[in-house]
Short mmCIF file of C-alpha atoms and ligand atoms in Angstrom, two decimals:
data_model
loop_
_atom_site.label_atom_id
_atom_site.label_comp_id
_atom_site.label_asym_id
_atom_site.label_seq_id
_atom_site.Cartn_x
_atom_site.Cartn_y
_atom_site.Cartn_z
CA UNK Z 166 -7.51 -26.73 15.92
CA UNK Z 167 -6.51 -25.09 18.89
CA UNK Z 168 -6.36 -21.13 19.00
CA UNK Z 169 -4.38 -20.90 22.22
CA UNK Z 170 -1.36 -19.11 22.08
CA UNK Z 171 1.94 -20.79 23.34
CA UNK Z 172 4.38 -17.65 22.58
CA UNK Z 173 4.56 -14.20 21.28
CA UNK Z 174 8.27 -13.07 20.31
CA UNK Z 175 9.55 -10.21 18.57
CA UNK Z 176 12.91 -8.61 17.61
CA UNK Z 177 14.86 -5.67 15.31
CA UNK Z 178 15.47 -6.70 11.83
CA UNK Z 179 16.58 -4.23 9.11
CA UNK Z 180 13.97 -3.13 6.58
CA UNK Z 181 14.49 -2.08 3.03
CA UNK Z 182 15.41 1.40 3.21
CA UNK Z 183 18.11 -0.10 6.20
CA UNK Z 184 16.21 1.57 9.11
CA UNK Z 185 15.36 -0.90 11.84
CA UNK Z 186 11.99 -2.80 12.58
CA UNK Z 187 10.49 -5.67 13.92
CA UNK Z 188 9.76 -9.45 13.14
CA UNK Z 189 7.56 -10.96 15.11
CA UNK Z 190 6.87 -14.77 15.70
CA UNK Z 191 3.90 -15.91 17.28
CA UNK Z 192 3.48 -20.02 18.18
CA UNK Z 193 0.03 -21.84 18.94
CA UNK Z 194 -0.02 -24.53 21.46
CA UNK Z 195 -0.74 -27.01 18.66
CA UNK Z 196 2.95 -25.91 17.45
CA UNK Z 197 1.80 -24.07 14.52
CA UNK Z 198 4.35 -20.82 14.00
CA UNK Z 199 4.01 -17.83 12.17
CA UNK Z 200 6.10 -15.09 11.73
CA UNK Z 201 5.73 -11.28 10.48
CA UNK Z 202 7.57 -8.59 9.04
CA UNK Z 203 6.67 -4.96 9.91
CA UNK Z 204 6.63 -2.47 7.12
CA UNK Z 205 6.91 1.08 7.72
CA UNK Z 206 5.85 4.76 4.80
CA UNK Z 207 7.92 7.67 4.51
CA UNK Z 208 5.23 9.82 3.18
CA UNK Z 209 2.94 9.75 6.31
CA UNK Z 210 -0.75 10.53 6.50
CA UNK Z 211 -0.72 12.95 9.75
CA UNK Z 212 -3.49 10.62 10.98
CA UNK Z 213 -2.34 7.47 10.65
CA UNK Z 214 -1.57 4.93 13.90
CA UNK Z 215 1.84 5.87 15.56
CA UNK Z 216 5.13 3.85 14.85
CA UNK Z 217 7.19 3.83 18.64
CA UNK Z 218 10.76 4.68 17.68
CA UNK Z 219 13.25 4.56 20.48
CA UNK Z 220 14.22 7.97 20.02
CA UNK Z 221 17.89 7.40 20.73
CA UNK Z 222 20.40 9.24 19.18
CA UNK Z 223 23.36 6.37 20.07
CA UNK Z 224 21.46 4.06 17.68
CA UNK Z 225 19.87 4.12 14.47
CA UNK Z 226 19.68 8.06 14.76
CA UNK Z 227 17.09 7.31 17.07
CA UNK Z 228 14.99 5.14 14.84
CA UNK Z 229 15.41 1.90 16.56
CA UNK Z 230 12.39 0.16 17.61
CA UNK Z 231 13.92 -1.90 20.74
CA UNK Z 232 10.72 -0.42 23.09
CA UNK Z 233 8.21 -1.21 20.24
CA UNK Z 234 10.15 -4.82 20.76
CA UNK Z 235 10.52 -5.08 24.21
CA UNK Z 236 6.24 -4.33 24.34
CA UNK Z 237 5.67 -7.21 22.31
CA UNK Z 238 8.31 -9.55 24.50
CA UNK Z 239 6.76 -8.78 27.56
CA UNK Z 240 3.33 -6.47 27.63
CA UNK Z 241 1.72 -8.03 24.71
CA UNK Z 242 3.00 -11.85 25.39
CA UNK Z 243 1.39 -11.46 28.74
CA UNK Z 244 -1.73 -10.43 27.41
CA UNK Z 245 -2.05 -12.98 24.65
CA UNK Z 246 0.45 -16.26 26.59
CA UNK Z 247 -1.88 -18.90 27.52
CA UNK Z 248 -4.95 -17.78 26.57
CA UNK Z 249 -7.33 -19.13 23.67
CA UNK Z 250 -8.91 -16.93 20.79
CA UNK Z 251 -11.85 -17.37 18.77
CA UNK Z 252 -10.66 -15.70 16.00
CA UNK Z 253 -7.83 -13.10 15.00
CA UNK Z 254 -10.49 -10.01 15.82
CA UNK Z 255 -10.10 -11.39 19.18
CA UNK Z 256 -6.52 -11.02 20.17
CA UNK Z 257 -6.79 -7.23 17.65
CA UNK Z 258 -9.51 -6.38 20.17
CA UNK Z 259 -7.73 -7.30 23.53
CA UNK Z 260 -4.40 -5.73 21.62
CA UNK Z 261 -6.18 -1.91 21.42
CA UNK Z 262 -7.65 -2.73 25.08
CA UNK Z 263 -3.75 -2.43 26.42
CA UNK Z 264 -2.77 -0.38 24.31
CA UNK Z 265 -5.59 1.91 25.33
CA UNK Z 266 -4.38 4.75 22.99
CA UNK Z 267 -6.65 6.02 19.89
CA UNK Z 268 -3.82 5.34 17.53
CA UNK Z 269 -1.57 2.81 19.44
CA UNK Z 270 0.91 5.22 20.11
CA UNK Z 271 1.62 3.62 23.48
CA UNK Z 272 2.61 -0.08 22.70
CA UNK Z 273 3.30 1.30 18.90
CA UNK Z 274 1.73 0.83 15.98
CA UNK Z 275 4.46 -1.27 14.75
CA UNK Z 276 4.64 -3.69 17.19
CA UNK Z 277 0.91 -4.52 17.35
CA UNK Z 278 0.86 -4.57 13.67
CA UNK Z 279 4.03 -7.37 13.69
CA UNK Z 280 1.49 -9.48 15.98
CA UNK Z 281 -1.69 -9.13 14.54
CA UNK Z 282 -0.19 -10.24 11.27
CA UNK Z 283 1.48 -12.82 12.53
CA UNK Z 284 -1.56 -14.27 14.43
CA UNK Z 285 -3.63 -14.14 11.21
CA UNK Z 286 -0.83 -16.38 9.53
CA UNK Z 287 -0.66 -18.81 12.56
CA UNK Z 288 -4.48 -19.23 12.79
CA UNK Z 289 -4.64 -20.02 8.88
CA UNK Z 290 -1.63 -22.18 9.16
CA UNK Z 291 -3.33 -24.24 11.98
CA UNK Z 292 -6.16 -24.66 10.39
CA UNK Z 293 -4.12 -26.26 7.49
CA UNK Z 294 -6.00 -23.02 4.87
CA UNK Z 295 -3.99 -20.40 2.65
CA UNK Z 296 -4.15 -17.28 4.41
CA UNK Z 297 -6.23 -15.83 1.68
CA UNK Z 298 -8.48 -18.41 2.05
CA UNK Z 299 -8.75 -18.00 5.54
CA UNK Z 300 -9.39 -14.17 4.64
CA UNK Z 301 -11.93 -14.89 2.06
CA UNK Z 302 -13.99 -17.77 4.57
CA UNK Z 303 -14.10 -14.88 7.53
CA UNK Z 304 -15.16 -11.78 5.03
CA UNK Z 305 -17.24 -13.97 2.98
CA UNK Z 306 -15.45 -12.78 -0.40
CA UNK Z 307 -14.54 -14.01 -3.44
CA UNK Z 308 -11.09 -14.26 -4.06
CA UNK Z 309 -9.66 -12.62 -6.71
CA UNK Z 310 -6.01 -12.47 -7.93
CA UNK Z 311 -5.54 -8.71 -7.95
CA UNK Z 312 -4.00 -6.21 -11.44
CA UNK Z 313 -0.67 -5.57 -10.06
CA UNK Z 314 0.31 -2.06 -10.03
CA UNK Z 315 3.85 -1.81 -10.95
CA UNK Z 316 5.78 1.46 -9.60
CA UNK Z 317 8.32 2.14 -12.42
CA UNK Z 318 9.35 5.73 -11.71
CA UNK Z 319 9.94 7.28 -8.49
CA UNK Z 320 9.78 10.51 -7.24
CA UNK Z 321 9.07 12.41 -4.42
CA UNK Z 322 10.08 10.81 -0.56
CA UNK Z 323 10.62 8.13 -2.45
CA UNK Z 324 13.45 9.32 -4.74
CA UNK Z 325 16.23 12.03 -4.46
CA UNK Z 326 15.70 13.39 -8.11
CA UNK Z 327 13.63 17.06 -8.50
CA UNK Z 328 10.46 15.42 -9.40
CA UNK Z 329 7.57 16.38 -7.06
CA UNK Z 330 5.15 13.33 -8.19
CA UNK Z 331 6.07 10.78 -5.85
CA UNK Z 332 4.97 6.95 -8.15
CA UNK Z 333 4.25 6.70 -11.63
CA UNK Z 334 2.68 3.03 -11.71
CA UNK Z 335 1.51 0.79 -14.94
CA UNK Z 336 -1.15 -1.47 -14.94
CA UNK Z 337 -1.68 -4.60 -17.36
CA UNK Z 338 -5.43 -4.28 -16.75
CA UNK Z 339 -5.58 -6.32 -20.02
CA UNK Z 340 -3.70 -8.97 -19.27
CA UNK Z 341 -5.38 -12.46 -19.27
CA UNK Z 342 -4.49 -13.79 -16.45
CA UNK Z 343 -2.15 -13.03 -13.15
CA UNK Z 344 1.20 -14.29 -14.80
CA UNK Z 345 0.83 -12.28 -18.26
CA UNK Z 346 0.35 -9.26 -15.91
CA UNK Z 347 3.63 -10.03 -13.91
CA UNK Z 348 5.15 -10.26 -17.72
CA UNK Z 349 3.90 -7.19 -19.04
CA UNK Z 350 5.14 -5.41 -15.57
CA UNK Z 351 8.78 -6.35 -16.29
CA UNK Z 352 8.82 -6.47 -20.14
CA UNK Z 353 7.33 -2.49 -19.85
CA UNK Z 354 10.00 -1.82 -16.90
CA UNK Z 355 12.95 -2.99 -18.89
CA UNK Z 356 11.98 -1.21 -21.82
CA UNK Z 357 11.82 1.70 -19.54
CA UNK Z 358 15.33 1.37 -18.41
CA UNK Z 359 16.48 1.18 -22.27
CA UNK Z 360 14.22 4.01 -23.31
CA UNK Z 361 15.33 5.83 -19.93
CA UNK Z 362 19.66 4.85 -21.00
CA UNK Z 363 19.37 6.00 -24.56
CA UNK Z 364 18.16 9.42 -23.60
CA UNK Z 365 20.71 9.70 -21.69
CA UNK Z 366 18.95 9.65 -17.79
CA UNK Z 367 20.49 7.53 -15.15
CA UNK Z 368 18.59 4.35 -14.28
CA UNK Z 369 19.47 4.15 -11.10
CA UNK Z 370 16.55 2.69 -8.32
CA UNK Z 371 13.86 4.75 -5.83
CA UNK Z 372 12.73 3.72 -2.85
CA UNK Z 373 10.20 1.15 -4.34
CA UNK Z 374 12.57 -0.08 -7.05
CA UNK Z 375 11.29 2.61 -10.09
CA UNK Z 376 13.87 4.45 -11.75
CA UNK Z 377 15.04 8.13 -10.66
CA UNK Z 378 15.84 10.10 -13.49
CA UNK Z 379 16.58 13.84 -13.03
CA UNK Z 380 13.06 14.98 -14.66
CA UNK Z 381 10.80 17.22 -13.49
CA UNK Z 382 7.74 18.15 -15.09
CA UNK Z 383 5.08 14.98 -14.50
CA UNK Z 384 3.85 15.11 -18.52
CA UNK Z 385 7.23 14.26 -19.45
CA UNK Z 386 7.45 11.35 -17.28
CA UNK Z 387 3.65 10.37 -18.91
CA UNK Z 388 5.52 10.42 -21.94
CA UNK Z 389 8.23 8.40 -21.19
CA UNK Z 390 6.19 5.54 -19.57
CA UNK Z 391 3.69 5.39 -22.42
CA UNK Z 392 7.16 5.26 -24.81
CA UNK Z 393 8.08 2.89 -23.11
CA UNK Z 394 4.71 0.28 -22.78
CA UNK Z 395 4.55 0.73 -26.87
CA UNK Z 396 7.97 -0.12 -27.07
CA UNK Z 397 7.26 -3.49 -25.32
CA UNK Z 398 4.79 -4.30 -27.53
CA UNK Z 399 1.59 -3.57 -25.71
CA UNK Z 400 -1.14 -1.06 -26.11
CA UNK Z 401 -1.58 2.04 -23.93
CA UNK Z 402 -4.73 1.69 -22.40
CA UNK Z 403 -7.36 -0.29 -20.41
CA UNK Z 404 -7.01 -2.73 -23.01
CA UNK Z 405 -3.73 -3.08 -22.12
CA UNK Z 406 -1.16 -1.39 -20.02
CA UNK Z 407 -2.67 1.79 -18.20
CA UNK Z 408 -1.39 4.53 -15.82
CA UNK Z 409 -1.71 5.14 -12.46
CA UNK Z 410 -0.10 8.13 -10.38
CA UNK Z 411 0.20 8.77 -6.90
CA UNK Z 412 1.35 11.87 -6.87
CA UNK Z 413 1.55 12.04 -2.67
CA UNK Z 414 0.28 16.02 -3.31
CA UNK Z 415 0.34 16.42 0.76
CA UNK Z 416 4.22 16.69 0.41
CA UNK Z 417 4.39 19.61 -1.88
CA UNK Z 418 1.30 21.15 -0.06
CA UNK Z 419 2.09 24.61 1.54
CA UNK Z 420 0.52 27.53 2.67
CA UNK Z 421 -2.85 26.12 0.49
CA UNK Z 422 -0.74 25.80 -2.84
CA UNK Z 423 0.22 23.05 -5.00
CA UNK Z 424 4.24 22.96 -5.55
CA UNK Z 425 5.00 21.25 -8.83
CA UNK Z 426 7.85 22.04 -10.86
CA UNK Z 427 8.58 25.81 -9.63
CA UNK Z 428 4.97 26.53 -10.63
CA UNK Z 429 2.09 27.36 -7.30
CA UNK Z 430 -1.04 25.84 -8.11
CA UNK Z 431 -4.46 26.17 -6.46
CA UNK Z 432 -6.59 22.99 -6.23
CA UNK Z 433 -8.48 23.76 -8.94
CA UNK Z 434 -5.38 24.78 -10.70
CA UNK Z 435 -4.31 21.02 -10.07
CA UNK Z 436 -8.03 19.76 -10.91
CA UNK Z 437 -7.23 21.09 -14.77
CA UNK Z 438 -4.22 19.73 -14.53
CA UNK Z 439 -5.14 16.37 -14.18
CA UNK Z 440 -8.13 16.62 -16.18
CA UNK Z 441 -5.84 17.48 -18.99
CA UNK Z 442 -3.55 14.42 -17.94
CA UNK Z 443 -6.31 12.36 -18.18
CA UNK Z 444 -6.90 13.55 -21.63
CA UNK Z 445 -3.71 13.09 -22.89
CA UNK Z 446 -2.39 9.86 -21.28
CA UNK Z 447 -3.61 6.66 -20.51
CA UNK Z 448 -4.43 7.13 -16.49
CA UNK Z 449 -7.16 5.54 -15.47
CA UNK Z 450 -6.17 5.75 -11.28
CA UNK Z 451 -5.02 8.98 -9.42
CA UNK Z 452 -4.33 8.39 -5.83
CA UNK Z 453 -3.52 11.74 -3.35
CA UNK Z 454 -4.23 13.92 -5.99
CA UNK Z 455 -4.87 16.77 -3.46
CA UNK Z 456 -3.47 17.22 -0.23
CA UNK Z 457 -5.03 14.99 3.10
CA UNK Z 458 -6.47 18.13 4.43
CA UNK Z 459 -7.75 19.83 1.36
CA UNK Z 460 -11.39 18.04 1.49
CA UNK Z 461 -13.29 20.62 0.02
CA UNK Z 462 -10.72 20.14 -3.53
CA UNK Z 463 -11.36 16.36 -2.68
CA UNK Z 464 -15.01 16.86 -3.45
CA UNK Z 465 -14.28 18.78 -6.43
CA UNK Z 466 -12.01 16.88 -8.07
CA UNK Z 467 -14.26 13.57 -7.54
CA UNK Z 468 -17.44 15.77 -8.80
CA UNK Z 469 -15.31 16.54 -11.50
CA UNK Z 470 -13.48 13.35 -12.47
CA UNK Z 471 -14.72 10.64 -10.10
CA UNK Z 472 -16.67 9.29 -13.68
CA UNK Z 473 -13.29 8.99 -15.48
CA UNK Z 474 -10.80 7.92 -12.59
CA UNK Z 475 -10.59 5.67 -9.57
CA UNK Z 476 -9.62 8.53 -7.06
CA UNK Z 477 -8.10 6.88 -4.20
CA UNK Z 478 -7.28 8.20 -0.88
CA UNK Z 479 -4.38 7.73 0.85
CA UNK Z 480 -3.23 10.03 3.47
CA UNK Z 481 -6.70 11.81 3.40
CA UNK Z 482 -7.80 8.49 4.65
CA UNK Z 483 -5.38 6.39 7.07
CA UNK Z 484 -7.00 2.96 5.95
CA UNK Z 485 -9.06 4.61 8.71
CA UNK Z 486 -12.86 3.39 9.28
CA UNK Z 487 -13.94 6.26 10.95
CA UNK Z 488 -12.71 9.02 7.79
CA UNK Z 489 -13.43 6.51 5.70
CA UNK Z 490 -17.23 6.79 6.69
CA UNK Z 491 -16.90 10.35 6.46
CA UNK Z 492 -15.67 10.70 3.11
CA UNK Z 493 -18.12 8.26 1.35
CA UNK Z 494 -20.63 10.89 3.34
CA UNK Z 495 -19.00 13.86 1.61
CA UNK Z 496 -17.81 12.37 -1.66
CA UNK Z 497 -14.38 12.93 -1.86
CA UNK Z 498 -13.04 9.86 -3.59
CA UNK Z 499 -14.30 6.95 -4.56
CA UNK Z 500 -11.59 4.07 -3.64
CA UNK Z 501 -9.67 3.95 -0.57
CA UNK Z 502 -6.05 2.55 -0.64
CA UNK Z 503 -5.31 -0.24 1.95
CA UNK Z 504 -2.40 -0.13 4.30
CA UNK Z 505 -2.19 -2.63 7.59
CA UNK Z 506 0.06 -0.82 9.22
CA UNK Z 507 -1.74 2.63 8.87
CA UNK Z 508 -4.55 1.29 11.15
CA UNK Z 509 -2.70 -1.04 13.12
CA UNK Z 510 -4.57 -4.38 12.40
CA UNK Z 511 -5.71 -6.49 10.68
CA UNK Z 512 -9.03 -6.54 11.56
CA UNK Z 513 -9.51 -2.88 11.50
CA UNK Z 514 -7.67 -3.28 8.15
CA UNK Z 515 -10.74 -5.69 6.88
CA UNK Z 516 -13.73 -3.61 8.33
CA UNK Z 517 -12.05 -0.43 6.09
CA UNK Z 518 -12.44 -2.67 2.92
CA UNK Z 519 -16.07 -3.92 4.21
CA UNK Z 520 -17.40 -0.30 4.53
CA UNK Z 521 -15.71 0.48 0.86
CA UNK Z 522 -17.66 -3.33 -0.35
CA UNK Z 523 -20.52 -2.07 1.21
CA UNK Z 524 -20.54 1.97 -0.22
CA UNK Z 525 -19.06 0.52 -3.94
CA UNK Z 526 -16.13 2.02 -2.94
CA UNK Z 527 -12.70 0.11 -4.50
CA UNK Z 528 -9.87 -0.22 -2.22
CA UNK Z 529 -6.26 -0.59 -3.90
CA UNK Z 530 -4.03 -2.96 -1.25
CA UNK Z 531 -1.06 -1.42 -0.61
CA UNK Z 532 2.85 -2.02 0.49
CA UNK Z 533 5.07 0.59 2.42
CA UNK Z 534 8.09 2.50 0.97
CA UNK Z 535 10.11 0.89 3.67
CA UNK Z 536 9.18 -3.03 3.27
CA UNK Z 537 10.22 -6.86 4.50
CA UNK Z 538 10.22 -9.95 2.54
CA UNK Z 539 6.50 -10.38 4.02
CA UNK Z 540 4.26 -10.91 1.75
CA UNK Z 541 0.72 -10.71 3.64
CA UNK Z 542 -0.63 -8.05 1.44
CA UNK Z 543 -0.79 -10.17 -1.51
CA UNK Z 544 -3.07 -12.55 0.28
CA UNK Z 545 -5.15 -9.55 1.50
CA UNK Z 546 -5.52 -8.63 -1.68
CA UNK Z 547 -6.06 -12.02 -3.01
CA UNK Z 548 -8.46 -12.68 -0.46
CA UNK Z 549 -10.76 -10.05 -0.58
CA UNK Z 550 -10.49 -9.80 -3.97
CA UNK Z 551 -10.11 -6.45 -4.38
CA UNK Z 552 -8.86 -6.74 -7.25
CA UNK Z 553 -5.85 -4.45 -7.15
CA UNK Z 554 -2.45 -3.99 -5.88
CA UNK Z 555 -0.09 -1.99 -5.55
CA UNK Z 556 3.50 -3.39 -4.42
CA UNK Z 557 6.18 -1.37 -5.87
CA UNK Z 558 8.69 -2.45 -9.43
CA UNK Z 559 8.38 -5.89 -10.68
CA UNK Z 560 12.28 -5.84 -9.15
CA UNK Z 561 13.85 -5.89 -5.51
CA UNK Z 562 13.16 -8.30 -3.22
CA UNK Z 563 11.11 -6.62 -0.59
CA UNK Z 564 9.07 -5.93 -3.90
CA UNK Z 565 8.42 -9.00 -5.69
CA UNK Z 566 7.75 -11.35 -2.58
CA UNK Z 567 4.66 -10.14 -3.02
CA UNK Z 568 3.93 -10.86 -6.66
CA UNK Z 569 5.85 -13.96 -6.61
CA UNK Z 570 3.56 -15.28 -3.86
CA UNK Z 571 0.48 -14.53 -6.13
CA UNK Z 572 2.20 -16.44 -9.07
CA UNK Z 573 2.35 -19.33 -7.09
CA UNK Z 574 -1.30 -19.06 -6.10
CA UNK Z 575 -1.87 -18.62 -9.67
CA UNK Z 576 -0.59 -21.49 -10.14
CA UNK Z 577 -1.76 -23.71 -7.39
CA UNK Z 578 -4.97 -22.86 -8.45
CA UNK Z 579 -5.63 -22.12 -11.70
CA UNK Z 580 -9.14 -21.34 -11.88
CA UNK Z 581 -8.80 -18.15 -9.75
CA UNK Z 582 -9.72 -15.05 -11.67
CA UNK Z 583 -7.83 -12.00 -12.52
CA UNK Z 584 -8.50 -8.35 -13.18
CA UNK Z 585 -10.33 -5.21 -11.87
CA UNK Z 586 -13.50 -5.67 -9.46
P1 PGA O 880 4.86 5.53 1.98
O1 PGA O 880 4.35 5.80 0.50
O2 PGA O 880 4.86 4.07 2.24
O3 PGA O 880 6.22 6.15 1.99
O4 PGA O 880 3.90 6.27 2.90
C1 PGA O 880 3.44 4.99 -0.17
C2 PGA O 880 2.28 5.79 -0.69
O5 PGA O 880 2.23 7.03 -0.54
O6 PGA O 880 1.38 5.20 -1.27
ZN1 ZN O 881 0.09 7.09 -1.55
#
């Protein structure tokens, strides 16, 4: 195959929330095409690579990405036009050269996202591989087809209810295989929505396609969602169906106290809290529990529950490898999520989950609030095999391009395994 790029193209597409963002389409001399849509969070980590917005009030209330589009169509296609690439670290390397910025805030995170994604595809494409396999043959991994995490109730950013907790997510860790998983998701979410209608909440959709009730306190949400998994015939558990919250605690972080439900909480305040979660419901994953620059509660909370729960970090992290190193160093956490965009590529993305292989840390692939149909995350996941993922409700289209690529890998190859890792 030939790795020389013919053309690099980008423009504004719409993504699920309706704000504007880019596709990009990137062809190989050999003819190959790929093309990639950029997703984009609402609940930031302040550290994370920079998204360029146009910052024009005449359109999109100045959320229009035309310069993040323009940088690919011109900047970044002469850069990349005509030239051959070993491999997609390569063109990500030569792609933070011009940008020259420590968090691509000049060419914009989003745009060099769109084409590092889109390269990735193209170079798998050409040489006739599944993405994930191409992911798996440069990281040297097994694949693995991950436990989707399903978000069934929204709150936070994400939702305009009063709940503070931003995702309440189930897991069918004890599903058999890949498709039983994708079963349990939606057999547990519409059981939700009846258990949700007969108490009398509206089951109207979030952000990520969970329901947003008008509740408040997070325990009665816990009790609602484990209702709701019995109800569909499955057991609460590990065995089972499990928890997993992302509670997004930066956003109700002020002045060093915890905001939930009209009560203040200090971190170790919120440490009992969740302890007594834990004790009381199924959870067996709490990502964000404490606020991105609360490190010292980070370190208490992990000496004090890292043995029961995957504690992930989110916007205390940035998919970053840098804080990434430094809070295996420190111990706060033990399982990083995974966002491409929050780095900026995709090989940056890959050497964050190589330092978690290497430190037995987990890392939890994740979507954005704001999505596209683009499914590369499930072959990240899949690829690496991580061996979890977290891409919103088993409903909406943004949502379940994802899983729905990872049943068809199921079932083009059926002796991939599921579960945990
Ligand atoms: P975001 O939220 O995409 O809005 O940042 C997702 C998350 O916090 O995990
Ligand atoms: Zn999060």
């Amino acid at each position: 195959m030939d790795r020389t790029v013919r053309s690099v193209e980008a423009l504004e597409i719409l993504d699920s929330r309706s704000m504007p963002t880019l596709a990009v389409t990137v062809t190989l001399a050999d003819g190959t095409k790929a093309r990639a849509g950029v997703p984009s969070g609402a609940s930031t980590g302040s550290r994370e690579a920079v998204e360029l917005r146009d910052g024009d009030p005449e359109r999109y209330a100045g959320k229009g990405v035309l310069r993040a589009v323009a940088n690919v169509n011109t900047e970044i296609a002469a850069a990349l036009v005509g030239h051959r690439f070993e491999d997609v670290g390569e063109v990500d390397r030569r792609l933070i050269a011009l940008d020259g910025t420590p968090n691509k805030a000049r060419l914009g995170a989003n745009a060099v996202v769109g084409v590092s994604i889109a390269v990735a595809r193209a170079f798998a494409a050409a040489r006739d591989m599944e993405l994930w396999q191409a992911i798996a043959a440069s990281e040297g991994t097994t694949p693995r087809l991950p436990v989707p995490h399903f978000n069934v109730l929204n709150g936070g950013k994400h939702a305009p209810n009063d709940l503070d907790f931003q995702e309440f997510m189930i897991a069918p860790i004890g599903a058999p295989n890949f498709p039983e998983a994708v079963r349990a998701g939606s057999t547990v979410y519409g059981a939700l929505r009846k258990t949700l209608a007969e108490r009398g909440y509206a089951t109207g959709l979030g952000d990520e396609g969970g329901f947003a009730p008008a509740l408040r306190r997070p325990e009665d949400v816990l009790s609602l969602v484990v209702h709701a998994i019995e109800a569909a015939g499955y057991t609460a558990g590990r065995d089972g169906v499990a928890i997993a919250l992302d509670p997004a605690s930066s956003e109700f972080y002020r002045d060093g106290l915890y905001h939930v439900d009209a009560e203040a909480l200090t971190s170790d305040d919120m440490i009992d809290r969740y302890a007594a979660m834990a004790e009381n419901y199924p959870i067996w994953l709490l990502e964000d529990g404490l606020a991105e620059s609360d490190w010292d509660g980070w370190e208490r909370l992990t000496a004090r529950l890292g043995d029961r729960l995957r504690l992930v970090g989110d916007d205390i992290l940035c998919t970053n490898p840098a804080i990434i190193t430094e809070a295996i160093a420190r111990r706060a956490g033990n399982a990083a999520l995974i966002k491409v965009n929050q780095i900026g590529t995709v090989s940056e993305t890959l050497e964050a989950m190589r330092i978690c292989r290497q430190a037995g840390w987990a890392q939890f692939v994740s979507h954005r609030s704001g999505e596209t149909e683009d499914s590369f995350i499930a072959d990240l996941a899949l690829g690496t095999g991580c061996g979890q993922l977290k891409t919103g409700a088993p409903a909406r289209g943004e949502r379940v391009a994802k899983y729905n690529r990872l049943l068809e890998a199921a079932a083009s190859f059926p002796d991939l395994p599921y579960g945990l890792n």
